[in-house]
mmCIF file of C-alpha atoms in Angstrom:
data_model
loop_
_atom_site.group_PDB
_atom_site.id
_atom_site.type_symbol
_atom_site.label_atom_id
_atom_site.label_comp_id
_atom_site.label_asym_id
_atom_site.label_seq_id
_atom_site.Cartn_x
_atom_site.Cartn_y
_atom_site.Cartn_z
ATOM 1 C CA UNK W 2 -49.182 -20.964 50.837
ATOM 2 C CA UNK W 3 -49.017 -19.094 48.170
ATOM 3 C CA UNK W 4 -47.814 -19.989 44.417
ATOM 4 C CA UNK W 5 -45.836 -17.615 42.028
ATOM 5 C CA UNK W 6 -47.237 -18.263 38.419
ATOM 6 C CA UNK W 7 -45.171 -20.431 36.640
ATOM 7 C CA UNK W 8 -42.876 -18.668 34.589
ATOM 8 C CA UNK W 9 -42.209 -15.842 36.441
ATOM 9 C CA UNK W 10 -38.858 -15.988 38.012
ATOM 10 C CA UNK W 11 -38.462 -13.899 41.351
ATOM 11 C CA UNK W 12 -35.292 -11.215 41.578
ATOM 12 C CA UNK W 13 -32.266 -12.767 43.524
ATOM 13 C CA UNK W 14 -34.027 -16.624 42.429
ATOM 14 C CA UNK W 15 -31.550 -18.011 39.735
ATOM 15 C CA UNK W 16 -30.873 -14.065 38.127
ATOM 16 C CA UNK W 17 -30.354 -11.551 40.859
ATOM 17 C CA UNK W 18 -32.022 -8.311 40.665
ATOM 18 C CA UNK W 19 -29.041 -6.439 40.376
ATOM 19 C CA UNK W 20 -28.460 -8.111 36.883
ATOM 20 C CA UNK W 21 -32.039 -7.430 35.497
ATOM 21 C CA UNK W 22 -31.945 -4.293 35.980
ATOM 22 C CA UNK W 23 -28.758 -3.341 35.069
ATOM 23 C CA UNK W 24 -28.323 0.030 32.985
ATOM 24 C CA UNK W 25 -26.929 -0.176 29.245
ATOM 25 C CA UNK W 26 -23.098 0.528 28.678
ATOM 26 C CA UNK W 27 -22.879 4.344 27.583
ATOM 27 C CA UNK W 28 -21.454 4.388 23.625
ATOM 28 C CA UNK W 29 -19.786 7.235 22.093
ATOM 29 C CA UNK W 30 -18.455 7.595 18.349
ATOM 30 C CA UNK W 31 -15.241 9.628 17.682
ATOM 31 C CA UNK W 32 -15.316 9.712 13.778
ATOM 32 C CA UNK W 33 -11.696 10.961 11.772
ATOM 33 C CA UNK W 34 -13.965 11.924 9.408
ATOM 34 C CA UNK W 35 -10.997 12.264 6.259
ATOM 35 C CA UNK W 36 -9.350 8.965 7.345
ATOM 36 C CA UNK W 37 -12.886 7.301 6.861
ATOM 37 C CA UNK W 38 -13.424 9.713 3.692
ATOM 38 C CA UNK W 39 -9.641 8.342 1.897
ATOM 39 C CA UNK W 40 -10.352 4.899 2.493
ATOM 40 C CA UNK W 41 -13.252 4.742 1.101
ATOM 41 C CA UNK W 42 -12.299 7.220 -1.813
ATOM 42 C CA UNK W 43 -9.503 5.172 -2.710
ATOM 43 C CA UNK W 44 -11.943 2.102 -3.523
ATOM 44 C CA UNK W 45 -14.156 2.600 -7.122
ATOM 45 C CA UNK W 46 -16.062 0.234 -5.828
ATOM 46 C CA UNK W 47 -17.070 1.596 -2.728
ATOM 47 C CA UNK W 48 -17.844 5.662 -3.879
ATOM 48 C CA UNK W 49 -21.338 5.742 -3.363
ATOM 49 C CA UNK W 50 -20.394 4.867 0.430
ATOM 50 C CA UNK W 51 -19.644 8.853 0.883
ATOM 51 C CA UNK W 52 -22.914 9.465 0.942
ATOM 52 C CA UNK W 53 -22.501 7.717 4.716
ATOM 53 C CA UNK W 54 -25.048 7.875 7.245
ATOM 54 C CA UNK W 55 -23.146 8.134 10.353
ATOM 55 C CA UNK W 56 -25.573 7.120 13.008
ATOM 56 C CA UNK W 57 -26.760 4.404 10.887
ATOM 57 C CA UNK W 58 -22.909 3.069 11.038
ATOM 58 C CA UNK W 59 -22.558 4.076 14.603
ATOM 59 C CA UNK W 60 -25.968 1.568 15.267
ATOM 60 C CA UNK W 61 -24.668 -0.978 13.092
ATOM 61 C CA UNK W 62 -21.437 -1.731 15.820
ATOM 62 C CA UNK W 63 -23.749 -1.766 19.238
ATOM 63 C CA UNK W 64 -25.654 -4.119 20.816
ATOM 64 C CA UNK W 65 -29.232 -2.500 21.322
ATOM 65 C CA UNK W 66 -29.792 -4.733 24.755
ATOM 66 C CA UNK W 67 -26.798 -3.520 26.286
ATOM 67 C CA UNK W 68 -25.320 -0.328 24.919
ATOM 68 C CA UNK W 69 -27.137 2.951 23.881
ATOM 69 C CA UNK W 70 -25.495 5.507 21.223
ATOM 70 C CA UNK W 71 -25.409 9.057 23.729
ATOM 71 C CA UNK W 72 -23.225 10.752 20.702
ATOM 72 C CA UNK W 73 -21.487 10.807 17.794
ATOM 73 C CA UNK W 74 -18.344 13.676 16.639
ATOM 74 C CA UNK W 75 -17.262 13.713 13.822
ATOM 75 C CA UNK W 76 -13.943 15.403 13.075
ATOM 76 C CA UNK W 77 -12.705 17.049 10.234
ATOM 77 C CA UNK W 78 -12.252 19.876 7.949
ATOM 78 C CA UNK W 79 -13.140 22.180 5.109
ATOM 79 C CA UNK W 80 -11.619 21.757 1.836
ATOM 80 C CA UNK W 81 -10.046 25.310 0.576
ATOM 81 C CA UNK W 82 -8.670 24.846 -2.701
ATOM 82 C CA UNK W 83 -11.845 23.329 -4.260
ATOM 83 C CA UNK W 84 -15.341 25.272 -3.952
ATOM 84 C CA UNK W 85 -17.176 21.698 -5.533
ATOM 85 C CA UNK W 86 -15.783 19.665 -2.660
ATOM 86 C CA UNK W 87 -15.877 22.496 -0.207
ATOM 87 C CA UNK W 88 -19.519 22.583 -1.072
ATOM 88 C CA UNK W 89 -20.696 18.854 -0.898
ATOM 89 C CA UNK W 90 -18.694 18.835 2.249
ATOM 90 C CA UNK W 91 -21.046 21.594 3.509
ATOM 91 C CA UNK W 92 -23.812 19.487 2.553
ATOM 92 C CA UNK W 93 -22.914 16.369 4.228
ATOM 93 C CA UNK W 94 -21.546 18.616 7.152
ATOM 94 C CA UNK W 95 -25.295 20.135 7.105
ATOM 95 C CA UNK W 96 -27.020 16.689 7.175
ATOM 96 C CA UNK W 97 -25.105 15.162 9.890
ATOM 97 C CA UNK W 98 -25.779 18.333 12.304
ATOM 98 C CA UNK W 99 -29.393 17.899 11.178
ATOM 99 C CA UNK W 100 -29.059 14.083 12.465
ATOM 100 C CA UNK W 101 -27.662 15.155 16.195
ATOM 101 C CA UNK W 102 -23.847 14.788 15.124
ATOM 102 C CA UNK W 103 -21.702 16.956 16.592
ATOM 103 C CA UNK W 104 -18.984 18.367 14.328
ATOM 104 C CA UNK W 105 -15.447 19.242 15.644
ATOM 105 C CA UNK W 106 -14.021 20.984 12.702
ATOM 106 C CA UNK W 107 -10.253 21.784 12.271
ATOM 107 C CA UNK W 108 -8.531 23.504 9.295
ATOM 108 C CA UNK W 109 -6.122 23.326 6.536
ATOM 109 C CA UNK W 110 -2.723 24.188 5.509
ATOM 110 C CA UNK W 111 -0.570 24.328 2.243
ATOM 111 C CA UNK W 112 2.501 22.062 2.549
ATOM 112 C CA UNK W 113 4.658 20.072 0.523
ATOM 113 C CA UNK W 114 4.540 15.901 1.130
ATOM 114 C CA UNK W 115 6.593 13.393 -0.882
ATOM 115 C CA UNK W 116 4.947 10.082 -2.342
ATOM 116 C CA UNK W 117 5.428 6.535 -0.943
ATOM 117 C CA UNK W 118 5.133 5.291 -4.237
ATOM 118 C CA UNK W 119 7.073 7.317 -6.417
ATOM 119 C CA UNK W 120 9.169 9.374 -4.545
ATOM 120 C CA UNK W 121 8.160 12.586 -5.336
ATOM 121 C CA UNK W 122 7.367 15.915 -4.169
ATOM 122 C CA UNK W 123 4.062 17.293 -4.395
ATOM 123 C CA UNK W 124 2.238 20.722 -3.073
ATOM 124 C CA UNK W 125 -0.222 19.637 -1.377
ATOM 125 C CA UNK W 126 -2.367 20.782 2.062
ATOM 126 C CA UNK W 127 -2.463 18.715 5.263
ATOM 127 C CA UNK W 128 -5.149 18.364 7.862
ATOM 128 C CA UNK W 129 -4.489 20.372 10.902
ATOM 129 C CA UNK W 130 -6.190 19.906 14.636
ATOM 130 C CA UNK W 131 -8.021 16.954 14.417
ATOM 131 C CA UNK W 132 -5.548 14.798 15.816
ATOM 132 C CA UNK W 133 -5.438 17.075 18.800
ATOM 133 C CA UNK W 134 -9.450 17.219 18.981
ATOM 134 C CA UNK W 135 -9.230 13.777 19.019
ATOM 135 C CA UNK W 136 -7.112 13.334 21.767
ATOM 136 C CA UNK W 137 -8.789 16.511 24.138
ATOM 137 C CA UNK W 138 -12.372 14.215 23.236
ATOM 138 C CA UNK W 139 -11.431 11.218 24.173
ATOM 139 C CA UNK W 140 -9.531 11.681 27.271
ATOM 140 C CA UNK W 141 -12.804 13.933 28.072
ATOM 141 C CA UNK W 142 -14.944 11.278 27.794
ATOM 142 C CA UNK W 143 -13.140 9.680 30.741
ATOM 143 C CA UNK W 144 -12.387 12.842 32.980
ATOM 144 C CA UNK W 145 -16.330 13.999 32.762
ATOM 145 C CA UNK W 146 -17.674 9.936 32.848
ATOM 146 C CA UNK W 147 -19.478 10.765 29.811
ATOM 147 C CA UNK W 148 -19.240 7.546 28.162
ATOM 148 C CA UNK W 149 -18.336 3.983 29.420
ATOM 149 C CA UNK W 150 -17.167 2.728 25.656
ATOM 150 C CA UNK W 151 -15.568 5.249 23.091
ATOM 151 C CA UNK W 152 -15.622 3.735 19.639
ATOM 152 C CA UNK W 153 -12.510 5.652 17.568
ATOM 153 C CA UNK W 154 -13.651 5.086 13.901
ATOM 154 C CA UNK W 155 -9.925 5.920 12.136
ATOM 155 C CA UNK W 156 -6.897 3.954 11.287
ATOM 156 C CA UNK W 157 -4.342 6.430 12.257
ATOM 157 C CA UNK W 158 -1.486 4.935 14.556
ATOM 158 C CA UNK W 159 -0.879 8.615 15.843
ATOM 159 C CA UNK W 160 -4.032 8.278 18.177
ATOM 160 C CA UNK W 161 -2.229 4.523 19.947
ATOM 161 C CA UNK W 162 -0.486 6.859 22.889
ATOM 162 C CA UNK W 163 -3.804 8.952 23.508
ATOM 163 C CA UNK W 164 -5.754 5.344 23.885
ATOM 164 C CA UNK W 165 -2.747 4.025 25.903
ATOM 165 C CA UNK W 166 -2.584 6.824 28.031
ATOM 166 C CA UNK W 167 -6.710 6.737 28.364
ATOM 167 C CA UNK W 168 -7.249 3.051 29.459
ATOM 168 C CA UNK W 169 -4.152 3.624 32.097
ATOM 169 C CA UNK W 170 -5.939 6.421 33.734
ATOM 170 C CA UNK W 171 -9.813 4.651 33.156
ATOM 171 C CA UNK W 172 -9.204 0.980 33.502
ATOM 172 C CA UNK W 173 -12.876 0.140 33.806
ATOM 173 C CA UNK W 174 -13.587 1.771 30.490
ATOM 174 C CA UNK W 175 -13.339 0.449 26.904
ATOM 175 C CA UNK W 176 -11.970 1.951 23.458
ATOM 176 C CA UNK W 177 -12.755 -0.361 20.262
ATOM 177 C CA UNK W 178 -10.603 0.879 17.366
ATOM 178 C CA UNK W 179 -12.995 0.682 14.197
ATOM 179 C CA UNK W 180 -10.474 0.647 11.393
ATOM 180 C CA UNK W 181 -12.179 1.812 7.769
ATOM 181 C CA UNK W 182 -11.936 -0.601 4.692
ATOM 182 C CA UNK W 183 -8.940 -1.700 4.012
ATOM 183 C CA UNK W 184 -6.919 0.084 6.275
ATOM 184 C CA UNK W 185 -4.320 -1.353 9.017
ATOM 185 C CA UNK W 186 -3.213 0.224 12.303
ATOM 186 C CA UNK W 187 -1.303 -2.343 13.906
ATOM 187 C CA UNK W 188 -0.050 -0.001 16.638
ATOM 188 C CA UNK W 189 -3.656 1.513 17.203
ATOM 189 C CA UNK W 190 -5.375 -2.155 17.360
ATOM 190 C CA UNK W 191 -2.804 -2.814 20.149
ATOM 191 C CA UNK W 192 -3.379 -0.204 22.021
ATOM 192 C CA UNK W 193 -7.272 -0.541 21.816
ATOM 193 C CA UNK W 194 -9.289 -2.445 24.093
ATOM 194 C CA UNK W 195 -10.450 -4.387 20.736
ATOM 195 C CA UNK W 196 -10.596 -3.932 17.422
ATOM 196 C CA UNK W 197 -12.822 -4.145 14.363
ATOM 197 C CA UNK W 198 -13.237 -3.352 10.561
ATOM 198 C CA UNK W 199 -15.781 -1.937 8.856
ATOM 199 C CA UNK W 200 -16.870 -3.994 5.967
ATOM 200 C CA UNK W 201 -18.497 -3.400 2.179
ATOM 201 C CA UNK W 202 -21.975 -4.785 3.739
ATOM 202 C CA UNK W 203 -22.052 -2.284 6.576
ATOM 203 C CA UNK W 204 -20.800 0.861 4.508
ATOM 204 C CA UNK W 205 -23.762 -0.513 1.778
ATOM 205 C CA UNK W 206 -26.031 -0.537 4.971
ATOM 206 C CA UNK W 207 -25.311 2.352 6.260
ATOM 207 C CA UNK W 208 -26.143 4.941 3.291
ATOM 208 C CA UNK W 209 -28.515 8.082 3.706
ATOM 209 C CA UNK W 210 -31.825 8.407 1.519
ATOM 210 C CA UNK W 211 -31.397 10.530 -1.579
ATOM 211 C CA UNK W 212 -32.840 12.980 -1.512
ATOM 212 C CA UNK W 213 -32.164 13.726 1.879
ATOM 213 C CA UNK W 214 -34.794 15.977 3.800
ATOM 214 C CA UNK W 215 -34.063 17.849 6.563
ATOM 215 C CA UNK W 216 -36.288 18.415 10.076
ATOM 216 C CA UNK W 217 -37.677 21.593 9.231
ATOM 217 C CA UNK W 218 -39.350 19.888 6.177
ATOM 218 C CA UNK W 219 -38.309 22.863 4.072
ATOM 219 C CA UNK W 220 -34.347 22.149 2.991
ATOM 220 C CA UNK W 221 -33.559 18.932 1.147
ATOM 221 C CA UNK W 222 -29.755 17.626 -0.364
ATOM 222 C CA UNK W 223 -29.346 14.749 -3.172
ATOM 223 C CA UNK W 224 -26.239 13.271 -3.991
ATOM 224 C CA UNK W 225 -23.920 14.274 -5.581
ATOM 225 C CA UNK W 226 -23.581 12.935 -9.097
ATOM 226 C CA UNK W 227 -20.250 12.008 -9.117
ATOM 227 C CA UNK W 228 -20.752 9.597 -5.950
ATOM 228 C CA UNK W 229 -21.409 6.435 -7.456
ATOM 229 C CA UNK W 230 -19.678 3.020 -7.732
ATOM 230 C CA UNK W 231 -17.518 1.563 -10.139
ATOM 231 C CA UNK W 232 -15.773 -1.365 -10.955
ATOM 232 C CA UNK W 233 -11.597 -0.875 -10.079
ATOM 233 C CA UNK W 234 -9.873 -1.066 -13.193
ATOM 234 C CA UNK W 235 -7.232 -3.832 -14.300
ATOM 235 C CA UNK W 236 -4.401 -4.289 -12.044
ATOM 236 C CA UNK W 237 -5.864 -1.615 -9.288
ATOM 237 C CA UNK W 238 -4.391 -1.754 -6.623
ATOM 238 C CA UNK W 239 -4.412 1.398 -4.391
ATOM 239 C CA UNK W 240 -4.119 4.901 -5.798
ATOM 240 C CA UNK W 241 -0.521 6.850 -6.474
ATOM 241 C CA UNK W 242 -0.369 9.116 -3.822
ATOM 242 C CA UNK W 243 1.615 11.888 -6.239
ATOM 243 C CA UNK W 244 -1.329 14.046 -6.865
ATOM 244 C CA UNK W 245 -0.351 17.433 -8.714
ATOM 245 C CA UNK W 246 -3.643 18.439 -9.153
ATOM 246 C CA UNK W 247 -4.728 18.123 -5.439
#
């Protein structure tokens, strides 16, 4: 008769083979890249946070056992009115390409908004498209089976219907709402499978080296100057919105 080393435990005995061998949950990040950028602009204490590594964030919300990362978007747009943001936005746009992210850009146009604070009107130029890539990417991710868990990094309630409408037509599949700092969505965590919020330690943990070098050891990008933390002055709470000089 022979003995199986003690130890060793065989498949179907106690954990059936189908379960040790069964392949890790397929991740993807869809990143609102200027709801993550406001929330964290609109905290002194949390500016030199924009220079955010993206796939170090995305790794910091999966479990390496069970789930691997197959990509990360990241939505947004270029700045127009403003060649010193349009340019570190290049940069960071630049990096993250460099790192595998795949950037859905959309575009900007002048309007006029009125503050929630004070009431007022204000020239100012609103975001257009990524709400829309959002939505064609994530109900994607369910028509082609790309992914088995979509993690929407944003705390805009406009994307609740697209999730709704999502999990209704792939019930087996997951979409975890990952709301940025201080930011609530009450609509979007209810229409989420689950939600969480990214905290001060994983923004802190999740920064890229400075300088950065790029893969073709040639090109290299430091941070910007500006980017760096400071403590919120007396009574902050958060930011007028009235901005004249936007």
């Amino acid at each position: 008769m022979r003995h199986r080393p003690r130890g060793l435990v065989a498949p179907g005995f106690f954990m059936p083979a189908e379960l040790s061998t069964k392949p890790k949950s397929r991740v993807v990040f869809l990143v609102d890249g200027f709801n993550l950028y406001h929330a964290i602009d609109d905290c002194p204490q949390f500016h030199s946070c924009k220079w955010l590594d993206l796939q170090a964030l995305a790794r910091a919300f999966v479990m390496p056992s069970k789930e691997t990362v197959v990509a990360v978007f990241f939505f947004t747009a270029l700045p127009t009115w403003n060649e010193a943001k349009r340019a570190r936005h290049q940069q960071l746009l630049d990096i993250y390409q460099d790192q595998g992210v795949i950037v859905k850009p959309g575009l900007f146009k002048r309007t006029t908004a009125t503050c929630r604070v004070c009431g007022k009107d204000y020239p100012t130029f609103a975001e257009k498209l990524t709400d829309i890539n959002i939505c064609i990417e994530l109900l994607r991710m369910g028509s082609d089976d790309i992914a088995d868990k979509i993690f929407l990094i944003t705390g805009d309630n406009d994307q609740a219907a697209a999730i709704t409408r999502f999990r209704e037509l792939h019930p087996t599949k997951e979409v975890i709402a990952i709301l940025p700092p201080f930011r609530q969505a009450a609509e979007l965590q209810q229409a989420a499978s689950s939600s969480r919020t990214i905290t001060k330690i994983q923004l802190g943990r999740s920064i890229l080296p400075n300088p950065y070098r790029f893969r073709d050891g040639v090109r290299s990008y430091a941070k910007p100057s500006a980017w760096v933390d400071s403590p919120p002055p007396a009574g902050w709470t958060f930011r007028c919105e009235h901005r004249p000089t936007y």
